[in-house]
mmCIF file of C-alpha atoms in Angstrom:
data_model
loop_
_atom_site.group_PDB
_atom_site.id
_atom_site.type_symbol
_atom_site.label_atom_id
_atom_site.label_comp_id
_atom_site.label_asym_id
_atom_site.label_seq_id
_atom_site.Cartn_x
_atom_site.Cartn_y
_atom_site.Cartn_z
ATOM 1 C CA UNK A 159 10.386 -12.375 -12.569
ATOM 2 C CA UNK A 160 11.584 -14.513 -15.520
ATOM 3 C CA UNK A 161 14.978 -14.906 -16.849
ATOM 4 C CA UNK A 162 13.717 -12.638 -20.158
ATOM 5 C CA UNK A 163 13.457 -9.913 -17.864
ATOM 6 C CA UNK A 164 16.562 -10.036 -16.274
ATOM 7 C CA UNK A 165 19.294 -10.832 -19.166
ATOM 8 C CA UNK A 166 22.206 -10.520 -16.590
ATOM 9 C CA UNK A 167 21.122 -13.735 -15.309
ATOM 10 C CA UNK A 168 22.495 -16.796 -17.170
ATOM 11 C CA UNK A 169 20.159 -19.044 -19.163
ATOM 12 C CA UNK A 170 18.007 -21.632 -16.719
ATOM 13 C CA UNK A 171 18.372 -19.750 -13.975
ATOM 14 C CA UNK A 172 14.157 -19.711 -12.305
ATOM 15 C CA UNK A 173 13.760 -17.090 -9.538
ATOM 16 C CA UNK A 174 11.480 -17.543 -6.760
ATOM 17 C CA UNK A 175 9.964 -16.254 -4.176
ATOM 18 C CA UNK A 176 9.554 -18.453 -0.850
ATOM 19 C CA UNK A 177 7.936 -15.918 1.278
ATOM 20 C CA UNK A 178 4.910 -15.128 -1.098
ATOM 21 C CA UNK A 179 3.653 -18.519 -0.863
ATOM 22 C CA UNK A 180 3.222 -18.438 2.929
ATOM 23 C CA UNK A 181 -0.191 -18.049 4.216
ATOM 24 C CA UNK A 182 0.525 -15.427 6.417
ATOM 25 C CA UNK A 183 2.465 -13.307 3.965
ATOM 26 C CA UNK A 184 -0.555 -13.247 1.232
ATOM 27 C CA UNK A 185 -3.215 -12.377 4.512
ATOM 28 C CA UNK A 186 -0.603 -9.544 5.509
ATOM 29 C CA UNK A 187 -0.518 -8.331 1.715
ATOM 30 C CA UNK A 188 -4.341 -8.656 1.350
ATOM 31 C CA UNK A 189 -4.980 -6.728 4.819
ATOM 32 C CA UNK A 190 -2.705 -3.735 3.632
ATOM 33 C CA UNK A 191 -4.111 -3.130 0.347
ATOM 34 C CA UNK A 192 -7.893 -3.705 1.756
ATOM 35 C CA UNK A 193 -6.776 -0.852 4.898
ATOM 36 C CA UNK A 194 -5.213 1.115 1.307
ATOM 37 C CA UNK A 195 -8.456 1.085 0.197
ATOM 38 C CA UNK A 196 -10.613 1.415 2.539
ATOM 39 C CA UNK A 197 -8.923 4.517 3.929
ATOM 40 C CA UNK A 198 -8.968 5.825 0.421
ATOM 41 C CA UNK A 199 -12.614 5.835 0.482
ATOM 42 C CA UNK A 200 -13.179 6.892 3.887
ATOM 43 C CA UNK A 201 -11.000 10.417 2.971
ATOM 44 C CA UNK A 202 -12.694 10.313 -0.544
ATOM 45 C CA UNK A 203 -16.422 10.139 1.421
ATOM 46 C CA UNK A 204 -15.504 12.451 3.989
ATOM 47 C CA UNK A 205 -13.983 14.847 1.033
ATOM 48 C CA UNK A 206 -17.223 14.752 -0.675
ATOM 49 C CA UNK A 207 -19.329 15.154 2.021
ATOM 50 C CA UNK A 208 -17.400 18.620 3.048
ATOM 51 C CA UNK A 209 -16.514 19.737 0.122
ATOM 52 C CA UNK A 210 -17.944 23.446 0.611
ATOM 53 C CA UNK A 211 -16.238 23.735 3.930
ATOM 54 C CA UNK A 212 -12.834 21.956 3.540
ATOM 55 C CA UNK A 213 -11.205 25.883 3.487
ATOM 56 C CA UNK A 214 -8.959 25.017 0.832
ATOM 57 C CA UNK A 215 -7.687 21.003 1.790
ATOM 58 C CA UNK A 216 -9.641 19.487 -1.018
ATOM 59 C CA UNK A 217 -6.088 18.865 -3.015
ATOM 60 C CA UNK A 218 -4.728 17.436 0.109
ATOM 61 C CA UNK A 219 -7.330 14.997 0.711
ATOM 62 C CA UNK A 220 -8.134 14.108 -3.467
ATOM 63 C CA UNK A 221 -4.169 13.172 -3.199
ATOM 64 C CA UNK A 222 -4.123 10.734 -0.068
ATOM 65 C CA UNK A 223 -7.008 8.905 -2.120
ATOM 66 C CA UNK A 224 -4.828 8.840 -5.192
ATOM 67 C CA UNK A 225 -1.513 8.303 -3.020
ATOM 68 C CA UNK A 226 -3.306 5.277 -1.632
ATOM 69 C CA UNK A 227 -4.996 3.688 -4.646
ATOM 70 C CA UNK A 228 -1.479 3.690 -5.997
ATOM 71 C CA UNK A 229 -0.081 2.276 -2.724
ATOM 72 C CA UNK A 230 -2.214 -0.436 -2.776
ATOM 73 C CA UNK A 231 -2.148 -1.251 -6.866
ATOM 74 C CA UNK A 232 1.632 -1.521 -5.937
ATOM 75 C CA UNK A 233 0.915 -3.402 -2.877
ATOM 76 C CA UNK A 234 -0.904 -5.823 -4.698
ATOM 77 C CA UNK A 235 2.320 -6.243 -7.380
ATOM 78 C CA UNK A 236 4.147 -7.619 -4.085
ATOM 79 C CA UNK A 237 6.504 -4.051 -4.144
ATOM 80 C CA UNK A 238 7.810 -4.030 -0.287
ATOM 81 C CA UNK A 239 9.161 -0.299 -0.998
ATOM 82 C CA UNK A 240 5.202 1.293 -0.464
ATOM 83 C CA UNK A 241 4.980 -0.422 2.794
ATOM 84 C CA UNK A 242 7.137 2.570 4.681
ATOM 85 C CA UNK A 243 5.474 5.177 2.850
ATOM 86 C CA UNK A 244 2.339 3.719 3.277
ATOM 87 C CA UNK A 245 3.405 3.766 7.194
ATOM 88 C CA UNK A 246 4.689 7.036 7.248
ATOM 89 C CA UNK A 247 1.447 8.699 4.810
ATOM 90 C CA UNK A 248 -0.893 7.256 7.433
ATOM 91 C CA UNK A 249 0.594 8.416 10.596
ATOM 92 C CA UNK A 250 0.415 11.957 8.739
ATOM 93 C CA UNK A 251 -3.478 10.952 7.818
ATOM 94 C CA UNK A 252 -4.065 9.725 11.686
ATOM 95 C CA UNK A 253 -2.594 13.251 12.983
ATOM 96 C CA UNK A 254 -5.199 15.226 10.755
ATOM 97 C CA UNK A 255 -8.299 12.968 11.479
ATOM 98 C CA UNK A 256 -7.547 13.304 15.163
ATOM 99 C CA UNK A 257 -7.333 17.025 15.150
ATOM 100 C CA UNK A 258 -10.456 17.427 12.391
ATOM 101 C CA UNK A 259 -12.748 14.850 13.633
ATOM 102 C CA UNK A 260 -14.158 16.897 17.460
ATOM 103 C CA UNK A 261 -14.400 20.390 14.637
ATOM 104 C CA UNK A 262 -17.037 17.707 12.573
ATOM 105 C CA UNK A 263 -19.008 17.761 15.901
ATOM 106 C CA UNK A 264 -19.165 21.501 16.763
ATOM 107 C CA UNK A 265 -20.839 22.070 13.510
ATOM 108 C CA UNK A 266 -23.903 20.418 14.400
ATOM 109 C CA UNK A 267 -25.025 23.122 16.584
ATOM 110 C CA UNK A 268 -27.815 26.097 15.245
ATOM 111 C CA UNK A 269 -25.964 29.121 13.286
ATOM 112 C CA UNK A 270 -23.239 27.004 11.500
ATOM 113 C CA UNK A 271 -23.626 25.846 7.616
ATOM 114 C CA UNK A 272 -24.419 22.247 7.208
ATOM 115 C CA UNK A 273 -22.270 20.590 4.486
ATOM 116 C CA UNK A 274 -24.063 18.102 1.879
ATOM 117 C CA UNK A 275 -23.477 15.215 4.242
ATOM 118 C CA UNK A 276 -24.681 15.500 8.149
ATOM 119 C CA UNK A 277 -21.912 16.674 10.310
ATOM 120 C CA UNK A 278 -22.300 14.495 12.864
ATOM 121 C CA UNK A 279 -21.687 11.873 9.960
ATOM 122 C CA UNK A 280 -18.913 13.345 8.698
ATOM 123 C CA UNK A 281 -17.397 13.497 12.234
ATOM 124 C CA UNK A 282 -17.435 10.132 12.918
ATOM 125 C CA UNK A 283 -16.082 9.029 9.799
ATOM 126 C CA UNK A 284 -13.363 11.176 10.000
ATOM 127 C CA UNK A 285 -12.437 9.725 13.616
ATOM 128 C CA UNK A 286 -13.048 6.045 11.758
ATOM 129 C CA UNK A 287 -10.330 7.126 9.769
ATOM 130 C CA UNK A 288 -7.563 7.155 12.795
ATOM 131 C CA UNK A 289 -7.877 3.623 13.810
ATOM 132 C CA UNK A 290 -7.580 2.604 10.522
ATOM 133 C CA UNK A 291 -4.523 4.344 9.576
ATOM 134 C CA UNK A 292 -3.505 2.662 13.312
ATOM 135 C CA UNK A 293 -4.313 -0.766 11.944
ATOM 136 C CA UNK A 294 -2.377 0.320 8.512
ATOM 137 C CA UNK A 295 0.631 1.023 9.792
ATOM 138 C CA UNK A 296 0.767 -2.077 12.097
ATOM 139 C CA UNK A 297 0.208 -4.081 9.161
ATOM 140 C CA UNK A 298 2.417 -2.168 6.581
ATOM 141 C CA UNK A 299 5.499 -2.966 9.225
ATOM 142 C CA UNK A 300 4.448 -6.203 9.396
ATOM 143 C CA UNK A 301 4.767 -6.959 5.597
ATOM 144 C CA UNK A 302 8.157 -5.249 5.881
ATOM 145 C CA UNK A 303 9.874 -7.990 8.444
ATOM 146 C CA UNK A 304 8.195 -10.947 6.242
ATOM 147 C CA UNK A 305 10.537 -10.093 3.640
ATOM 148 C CA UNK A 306 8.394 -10.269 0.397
ATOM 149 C CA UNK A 307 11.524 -8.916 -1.800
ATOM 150 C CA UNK A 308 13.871 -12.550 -0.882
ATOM 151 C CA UNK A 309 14.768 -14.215 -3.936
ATOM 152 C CA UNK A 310 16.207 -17.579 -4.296
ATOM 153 C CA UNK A 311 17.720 -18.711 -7.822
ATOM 154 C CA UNK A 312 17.810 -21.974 -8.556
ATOM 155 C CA UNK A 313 19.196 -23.669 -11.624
ATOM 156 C CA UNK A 314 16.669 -25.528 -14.864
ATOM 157 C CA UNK A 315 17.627 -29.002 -14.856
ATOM 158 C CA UNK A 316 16.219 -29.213 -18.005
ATOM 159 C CA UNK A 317 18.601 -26.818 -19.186
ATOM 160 C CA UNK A 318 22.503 -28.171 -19.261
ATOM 161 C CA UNK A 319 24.671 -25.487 -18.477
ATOM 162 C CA UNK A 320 27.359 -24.004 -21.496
ATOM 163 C CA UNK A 321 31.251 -25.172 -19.993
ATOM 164 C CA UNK A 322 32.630 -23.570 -22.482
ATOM 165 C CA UNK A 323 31.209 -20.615 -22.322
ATOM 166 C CA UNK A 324 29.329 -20.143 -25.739
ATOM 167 C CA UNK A 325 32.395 -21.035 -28.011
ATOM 168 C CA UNK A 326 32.455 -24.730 -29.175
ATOM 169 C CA UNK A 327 34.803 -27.220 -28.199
ATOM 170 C CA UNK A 328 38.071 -27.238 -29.323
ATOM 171 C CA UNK A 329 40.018 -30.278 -30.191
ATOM 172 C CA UNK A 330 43.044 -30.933 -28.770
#
């Protein structure tokens, strides 16, 4: 963040941030978006694959893959606010994998439609999905204690501050 975008800040003031250089702060930040992602498309493929017998969850599901793309484009702009929703959306997700993925299963047997996508298939991705979302949240809190939003301002030296407060000097 530069002083141009925050104009209550005086002149030659530089912001940084000393947690986002750490190591372990930018492999925390890169785990969470790539368990975003990766969840996204694990919904997205199970979605697809059962889309003629979803019974009416197809909005539900195409919105956790946009929630979560947008989770993890925000993610990836360093905004700790997603991490708690991120937590929160995934412990939702884990819920409905666990209670979905065993109805994948009992599908496969003879007098039940097939859905584009092998049931069987679909079942196991759909259990994938819970320790994922495990894995998610763990790292989602994790970001949140490493404090990505600290700021520290520190003063140009290049840049001599005004005494006088933008009027020139007066002679006595």
């Amino acid at each position: 963040m530069s002083a141009a975008e925050a104009p209550d800040r005086p002149a030659g003031t530089i912001i940084t941030h000393p947690n986002r250089d750490k190591p372990v702060v930018q492999a925390t930040r890169a785990t969470v978006i790539v368990l975003l992602l990766v969840s996204a498309a694990l919904v997205l493929i199970v979605t697809i694959g059962g889309w003629k017998l979803l019974q009416g969850l197809t909005p539900v599901s195409i919105l956790y893959v946009i929630v979560y793309a947008t989770l993890a484009f925000y993610a990836g702009r360093w905004n700790r606010g997603v991490l708690p929703v991120a937590s929160a959306l995934a412990v939702l997700l884990a819920i409905f994998a666990l209670v979905a993925g065993p109805g994948w299963f009992d599908r496969n047997k003879a007098g039940f439609e097939q859905p584009s996508i092998d049931s069987g298939v679909l079942g196991l991705l759909t259990l994938l999905i819970v320790p994922v979302q495990i894995l998610l949240v763990a790292f989602a809190m994790r970001g949140f204690q490493q404090g990505w939003n600290v700021e520290l301002e520190r003063r140009d030296p290049a840049v001599q501050p005004d005494l006088y407060g933008g009027a020139p000097p007066q002679p006595a």
